[in-house]
GROMACS .gro file of N, CA and C in nm:
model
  315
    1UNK      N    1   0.465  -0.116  -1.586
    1UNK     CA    2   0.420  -0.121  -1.449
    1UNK      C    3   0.523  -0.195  -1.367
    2UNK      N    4   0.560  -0.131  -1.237
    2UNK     CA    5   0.621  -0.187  -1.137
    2UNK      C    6   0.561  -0.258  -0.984
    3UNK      N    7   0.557  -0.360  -1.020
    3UNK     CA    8   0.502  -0.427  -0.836
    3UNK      C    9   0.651  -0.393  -0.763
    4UNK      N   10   0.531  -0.340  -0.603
    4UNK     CA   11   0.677  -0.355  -0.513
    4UNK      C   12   0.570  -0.488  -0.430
    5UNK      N   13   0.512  -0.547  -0.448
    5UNK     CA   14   0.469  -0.663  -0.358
    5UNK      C   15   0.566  -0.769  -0.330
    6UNK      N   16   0.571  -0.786  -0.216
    6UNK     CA   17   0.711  -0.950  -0.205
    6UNK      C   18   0.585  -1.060  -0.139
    7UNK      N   19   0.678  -1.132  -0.204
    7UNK     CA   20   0.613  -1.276  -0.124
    7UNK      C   21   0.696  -1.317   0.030
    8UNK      N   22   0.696  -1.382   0.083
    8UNK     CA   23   0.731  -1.455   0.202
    8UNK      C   24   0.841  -1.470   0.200
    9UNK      N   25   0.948  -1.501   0.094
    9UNK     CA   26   1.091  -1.495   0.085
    9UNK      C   27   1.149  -1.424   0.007
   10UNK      N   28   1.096  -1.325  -0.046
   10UNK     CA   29   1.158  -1.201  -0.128
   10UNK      C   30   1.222  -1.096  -0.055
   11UNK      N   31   1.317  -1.103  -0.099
   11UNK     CA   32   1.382  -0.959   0.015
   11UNK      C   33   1.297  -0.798  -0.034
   12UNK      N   34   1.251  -0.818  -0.124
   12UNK     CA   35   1.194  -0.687  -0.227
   12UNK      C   36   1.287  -0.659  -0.335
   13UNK      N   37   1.228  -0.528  -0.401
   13UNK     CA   38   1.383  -0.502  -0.514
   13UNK      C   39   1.446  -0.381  -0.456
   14UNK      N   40   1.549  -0.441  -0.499
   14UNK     CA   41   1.666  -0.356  -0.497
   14UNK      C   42   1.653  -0.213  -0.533
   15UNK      N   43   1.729  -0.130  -0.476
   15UNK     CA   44   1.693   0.024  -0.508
   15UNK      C   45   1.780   0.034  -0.657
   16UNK      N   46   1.845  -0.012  -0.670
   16UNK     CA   47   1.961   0.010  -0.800
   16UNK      C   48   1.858  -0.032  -0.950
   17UNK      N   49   1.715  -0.124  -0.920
   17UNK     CA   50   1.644  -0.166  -1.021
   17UNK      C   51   1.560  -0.125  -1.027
   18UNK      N   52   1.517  -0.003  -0.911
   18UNK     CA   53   1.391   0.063  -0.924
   18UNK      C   54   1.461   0.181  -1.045
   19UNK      N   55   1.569   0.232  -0.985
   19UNK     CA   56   1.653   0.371  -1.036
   19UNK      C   57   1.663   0.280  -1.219
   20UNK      N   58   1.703   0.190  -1.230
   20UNK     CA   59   1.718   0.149  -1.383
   20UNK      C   60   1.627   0.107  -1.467
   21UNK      N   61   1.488   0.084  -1.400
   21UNK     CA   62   1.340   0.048  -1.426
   21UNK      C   63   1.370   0.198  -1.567
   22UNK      N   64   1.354   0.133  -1.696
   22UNK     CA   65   1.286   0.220  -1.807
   22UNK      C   66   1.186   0.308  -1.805
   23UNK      N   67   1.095   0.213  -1.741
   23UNK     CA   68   0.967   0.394  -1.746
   23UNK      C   69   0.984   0.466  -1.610
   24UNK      N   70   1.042   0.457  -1.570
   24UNK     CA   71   1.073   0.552  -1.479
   24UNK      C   72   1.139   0.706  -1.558
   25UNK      N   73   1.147   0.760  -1.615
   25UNK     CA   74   1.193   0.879  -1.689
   25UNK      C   75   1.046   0.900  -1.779
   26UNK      N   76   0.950   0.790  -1.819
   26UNK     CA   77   0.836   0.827  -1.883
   26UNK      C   78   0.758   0.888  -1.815
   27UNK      N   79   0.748   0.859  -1.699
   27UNK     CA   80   0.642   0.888  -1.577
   27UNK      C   81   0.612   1.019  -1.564
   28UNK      N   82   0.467   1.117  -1.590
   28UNK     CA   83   0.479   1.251  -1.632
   28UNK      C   84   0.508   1.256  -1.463
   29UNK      N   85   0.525   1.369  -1.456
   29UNK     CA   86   0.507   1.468  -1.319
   29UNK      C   87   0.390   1.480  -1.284
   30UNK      N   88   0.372   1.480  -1.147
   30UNK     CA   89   0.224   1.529  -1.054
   30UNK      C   90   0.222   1.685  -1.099
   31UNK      N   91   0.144   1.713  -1.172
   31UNK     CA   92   0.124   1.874  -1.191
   31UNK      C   93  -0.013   1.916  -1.090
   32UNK      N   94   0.047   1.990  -1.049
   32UNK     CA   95  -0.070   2.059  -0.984
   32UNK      C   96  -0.079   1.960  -0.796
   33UNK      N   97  -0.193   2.003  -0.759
   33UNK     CA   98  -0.223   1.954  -0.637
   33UNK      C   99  -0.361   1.915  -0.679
   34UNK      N  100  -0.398   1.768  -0.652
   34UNK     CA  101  -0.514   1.677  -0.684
   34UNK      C  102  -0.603   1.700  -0.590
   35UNK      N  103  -0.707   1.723  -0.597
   35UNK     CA  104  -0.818   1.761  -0.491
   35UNK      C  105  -0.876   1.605  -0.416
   36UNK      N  106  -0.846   1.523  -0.518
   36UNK     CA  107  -0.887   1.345  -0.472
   36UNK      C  108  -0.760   1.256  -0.514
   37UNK      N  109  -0.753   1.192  -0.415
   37UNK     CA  110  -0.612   1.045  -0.467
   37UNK      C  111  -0.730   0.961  -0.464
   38UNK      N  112  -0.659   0.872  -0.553
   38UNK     CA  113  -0.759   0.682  -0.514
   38UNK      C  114  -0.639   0.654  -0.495
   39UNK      N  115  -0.630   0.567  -0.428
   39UNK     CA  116  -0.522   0.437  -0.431
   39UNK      C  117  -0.539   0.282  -0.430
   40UNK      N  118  -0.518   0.235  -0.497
   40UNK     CA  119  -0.544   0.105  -0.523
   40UNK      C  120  -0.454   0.003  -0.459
   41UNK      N  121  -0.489  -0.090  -0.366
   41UNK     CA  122  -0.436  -0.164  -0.272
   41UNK      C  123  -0.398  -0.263  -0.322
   42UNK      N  124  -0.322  -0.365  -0.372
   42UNK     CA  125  -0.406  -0.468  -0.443
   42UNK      C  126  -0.379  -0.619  -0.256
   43UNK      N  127  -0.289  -0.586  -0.209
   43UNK     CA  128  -0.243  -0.668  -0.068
   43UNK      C  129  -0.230  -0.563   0.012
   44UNK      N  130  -0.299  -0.632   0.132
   44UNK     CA  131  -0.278  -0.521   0.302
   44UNK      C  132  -0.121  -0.499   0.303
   45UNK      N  133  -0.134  -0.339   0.317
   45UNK     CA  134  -0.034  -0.273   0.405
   45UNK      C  135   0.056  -0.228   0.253
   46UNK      N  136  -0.002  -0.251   0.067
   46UNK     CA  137   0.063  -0.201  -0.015
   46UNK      C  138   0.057  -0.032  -0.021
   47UNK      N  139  -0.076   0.006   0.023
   47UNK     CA  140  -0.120   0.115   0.053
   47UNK      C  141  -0.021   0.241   0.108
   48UNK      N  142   0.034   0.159   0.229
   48UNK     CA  143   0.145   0.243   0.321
   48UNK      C  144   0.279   0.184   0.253
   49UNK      N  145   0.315   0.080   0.236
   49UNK     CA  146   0.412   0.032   0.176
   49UNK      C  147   0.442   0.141   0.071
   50UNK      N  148   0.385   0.148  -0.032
   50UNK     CA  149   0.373   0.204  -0.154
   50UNK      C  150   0.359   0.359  -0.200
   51UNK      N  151   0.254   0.401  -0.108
   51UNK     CA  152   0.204   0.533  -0.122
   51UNK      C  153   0.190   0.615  -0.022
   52UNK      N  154   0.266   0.580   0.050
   52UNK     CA  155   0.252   0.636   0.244
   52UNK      C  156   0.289   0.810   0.177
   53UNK      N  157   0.384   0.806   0.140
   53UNK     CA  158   0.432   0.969   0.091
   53UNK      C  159   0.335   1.040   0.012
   54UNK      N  160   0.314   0.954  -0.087
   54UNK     CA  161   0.211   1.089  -0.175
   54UNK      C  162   0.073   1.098  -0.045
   55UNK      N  163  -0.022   0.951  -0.035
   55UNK     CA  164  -0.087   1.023   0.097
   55UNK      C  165  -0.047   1.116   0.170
   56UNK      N  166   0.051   1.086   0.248
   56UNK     CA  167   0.081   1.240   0.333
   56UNK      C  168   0.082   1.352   0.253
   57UNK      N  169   0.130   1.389   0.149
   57UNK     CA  170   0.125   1.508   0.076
   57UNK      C  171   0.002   1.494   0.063
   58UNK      N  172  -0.037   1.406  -0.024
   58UNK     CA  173  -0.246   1.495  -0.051
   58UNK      C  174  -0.288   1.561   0.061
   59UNK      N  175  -0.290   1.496   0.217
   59UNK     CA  176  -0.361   1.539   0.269
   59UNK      C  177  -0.289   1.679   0.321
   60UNK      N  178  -0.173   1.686   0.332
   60UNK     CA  179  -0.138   1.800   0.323
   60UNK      C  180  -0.184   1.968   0.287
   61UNK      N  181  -0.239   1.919   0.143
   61UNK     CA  182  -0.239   1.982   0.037
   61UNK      C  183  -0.398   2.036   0.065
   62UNK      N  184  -0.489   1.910   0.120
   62UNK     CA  185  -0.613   1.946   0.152
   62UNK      C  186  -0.703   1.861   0.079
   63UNK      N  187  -0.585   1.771   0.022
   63UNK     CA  188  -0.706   1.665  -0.091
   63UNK      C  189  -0.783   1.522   0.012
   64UNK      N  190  -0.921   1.478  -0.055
   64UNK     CA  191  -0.965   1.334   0.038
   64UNK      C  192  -0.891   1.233  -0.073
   65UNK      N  193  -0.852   1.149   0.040
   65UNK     CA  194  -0.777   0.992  -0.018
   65UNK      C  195  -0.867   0.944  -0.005
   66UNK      N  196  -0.883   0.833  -0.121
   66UNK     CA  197  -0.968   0.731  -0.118
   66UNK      C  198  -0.875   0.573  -0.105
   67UNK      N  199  -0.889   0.468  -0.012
   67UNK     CA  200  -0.766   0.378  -0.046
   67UNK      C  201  -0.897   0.253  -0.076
   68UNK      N  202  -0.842   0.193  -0.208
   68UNK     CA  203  -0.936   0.073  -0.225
   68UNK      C  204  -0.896  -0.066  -0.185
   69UNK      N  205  -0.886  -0.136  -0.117
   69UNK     CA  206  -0.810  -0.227  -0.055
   69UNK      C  207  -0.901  -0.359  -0.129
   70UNK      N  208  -0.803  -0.404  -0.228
   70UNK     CA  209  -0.881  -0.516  -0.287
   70UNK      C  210  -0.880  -0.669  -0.251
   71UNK      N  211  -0.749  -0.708  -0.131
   71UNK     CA  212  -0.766  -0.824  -0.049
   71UNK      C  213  -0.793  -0.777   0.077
   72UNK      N  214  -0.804  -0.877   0.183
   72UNK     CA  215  -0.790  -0.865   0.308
   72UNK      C  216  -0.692  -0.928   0.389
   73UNK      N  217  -0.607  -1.008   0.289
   73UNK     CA  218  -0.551  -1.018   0.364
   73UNK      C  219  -0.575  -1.167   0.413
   74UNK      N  220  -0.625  -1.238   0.420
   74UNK     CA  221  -0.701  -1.354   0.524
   74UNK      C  222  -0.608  -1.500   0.428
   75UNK      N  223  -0.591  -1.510   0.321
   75UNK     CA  224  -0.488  -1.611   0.254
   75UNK      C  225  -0.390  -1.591   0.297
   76UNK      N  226  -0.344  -1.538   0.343
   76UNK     CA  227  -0.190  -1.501   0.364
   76UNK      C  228  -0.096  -1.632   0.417
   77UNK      N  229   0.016  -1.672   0.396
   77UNK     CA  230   0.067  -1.747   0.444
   77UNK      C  231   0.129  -1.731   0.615
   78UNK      N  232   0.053  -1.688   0.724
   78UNK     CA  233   0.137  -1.666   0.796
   78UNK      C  234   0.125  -1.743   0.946
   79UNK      N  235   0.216  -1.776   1.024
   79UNK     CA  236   0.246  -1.947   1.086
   79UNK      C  237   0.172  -1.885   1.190
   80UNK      N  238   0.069  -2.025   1.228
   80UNK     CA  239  -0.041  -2.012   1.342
   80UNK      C  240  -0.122  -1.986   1.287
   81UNK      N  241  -0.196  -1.948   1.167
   81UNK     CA  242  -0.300  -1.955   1.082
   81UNK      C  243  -0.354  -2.001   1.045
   82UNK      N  244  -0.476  -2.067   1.047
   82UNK     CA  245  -0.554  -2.223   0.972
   82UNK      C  246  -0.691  -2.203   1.056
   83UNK      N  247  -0.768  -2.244   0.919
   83UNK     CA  248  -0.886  -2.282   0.944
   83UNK      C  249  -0.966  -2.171   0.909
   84UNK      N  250  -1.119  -2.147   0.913
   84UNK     CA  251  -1.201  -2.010   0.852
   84UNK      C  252  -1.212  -1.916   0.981
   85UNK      N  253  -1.193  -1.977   1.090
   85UNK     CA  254  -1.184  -1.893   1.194
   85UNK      C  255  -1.048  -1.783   1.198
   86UNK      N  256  -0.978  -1.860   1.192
   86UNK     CA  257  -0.821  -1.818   1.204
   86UNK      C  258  -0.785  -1.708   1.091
   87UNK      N  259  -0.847  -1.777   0.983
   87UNK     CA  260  -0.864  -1.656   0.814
   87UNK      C  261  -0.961  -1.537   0.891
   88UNK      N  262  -1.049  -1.535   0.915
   88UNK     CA  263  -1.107  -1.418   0.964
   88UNK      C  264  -1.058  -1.335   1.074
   89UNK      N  265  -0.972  -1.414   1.202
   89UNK     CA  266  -0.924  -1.269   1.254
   89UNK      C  267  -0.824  -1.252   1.197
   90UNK      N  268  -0.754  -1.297   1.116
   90UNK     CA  269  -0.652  -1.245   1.051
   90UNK      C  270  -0.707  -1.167   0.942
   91UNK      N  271  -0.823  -1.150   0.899
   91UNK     CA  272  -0.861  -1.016   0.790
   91UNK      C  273  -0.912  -0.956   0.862
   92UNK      N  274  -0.965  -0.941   1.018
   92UNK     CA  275  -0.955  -0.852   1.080
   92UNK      C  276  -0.913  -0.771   1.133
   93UNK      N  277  -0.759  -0.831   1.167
   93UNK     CA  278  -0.587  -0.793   1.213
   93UNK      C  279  -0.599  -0.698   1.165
   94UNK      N  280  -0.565  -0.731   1.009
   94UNK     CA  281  -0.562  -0.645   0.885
   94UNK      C  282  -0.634  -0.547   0.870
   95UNK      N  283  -0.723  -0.524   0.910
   95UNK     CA  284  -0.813  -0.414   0.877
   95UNK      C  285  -0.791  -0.298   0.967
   96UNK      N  286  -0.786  -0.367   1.076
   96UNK     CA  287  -0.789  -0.256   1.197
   96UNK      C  288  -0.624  -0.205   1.176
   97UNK      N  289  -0.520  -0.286   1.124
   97UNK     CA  290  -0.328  -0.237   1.067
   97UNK      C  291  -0.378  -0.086   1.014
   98UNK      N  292  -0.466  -0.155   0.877
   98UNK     CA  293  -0.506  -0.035   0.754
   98UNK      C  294  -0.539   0.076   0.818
   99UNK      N  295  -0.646   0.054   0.918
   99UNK     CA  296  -0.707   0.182   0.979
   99UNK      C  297  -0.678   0.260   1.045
  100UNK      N  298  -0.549   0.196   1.139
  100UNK     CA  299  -0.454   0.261   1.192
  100UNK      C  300  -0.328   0.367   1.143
  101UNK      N  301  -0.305   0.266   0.998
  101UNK     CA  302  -0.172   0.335   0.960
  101UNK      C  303  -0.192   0.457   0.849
  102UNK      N  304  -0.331   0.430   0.842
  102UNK     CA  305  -0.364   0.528   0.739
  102UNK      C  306  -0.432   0.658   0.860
  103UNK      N  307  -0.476   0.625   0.957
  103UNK     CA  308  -0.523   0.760   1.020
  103UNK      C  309  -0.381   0.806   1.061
  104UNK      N  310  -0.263   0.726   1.090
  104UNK     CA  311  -0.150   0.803   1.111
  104UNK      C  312  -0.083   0.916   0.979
  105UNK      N  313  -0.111   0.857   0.899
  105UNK     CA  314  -0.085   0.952   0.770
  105UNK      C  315  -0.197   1.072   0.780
   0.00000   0.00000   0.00000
């Protein structure tokens, strides 16, 4: 398994370590056209980060996406943030990002 998740000072990885990543050549092929995707979120915005392309193809194709978004988002380290108030519109931010960027797909 490959995370593309970064933290706060990660630049991400490098394209040269995705291309040399080992199971990458194991990975079968998408056969066929899937009538359902799930996608599993595990942080806001991995969804589009991650899977923005195959989404667009499913729906393409005519398949329903399902995206499971398993944080919200609301820990996040990000400056001007504090307190349970401040955590909540910021998992609200987030939600309404998701809802946006996924009806754009």
């Amino acid at each position: 398994m490959v995370s593309f998740a970064v933290g706060p000072d990660d630049a991400g990885t490098d394209e040269d370590e995705w291309l040399s990543w080992a199971g990458l050549d194991g990975l079968a092929p998408l056969e066929g056209r899937p009538a359902h995707l799930v996608v599993v979120a595990p942080h806001p915005d991995d969804e589009v980060l991650g899977a923005a392309g195959l989404i667009r193809a499913a729906r393409r194709w005519g398949a329903t996406v399902e995206v499971v978004a398993v944080t919200d988002g609301e820990a996040a380290p990000v400056a001007g943030v504090s307190g349970a108030e401040g955590r909540r519109s910021l998992a609200e931010r987030r939600a309404e990002e998701r809802a946006e960027a996924l009806e754009r797909l």
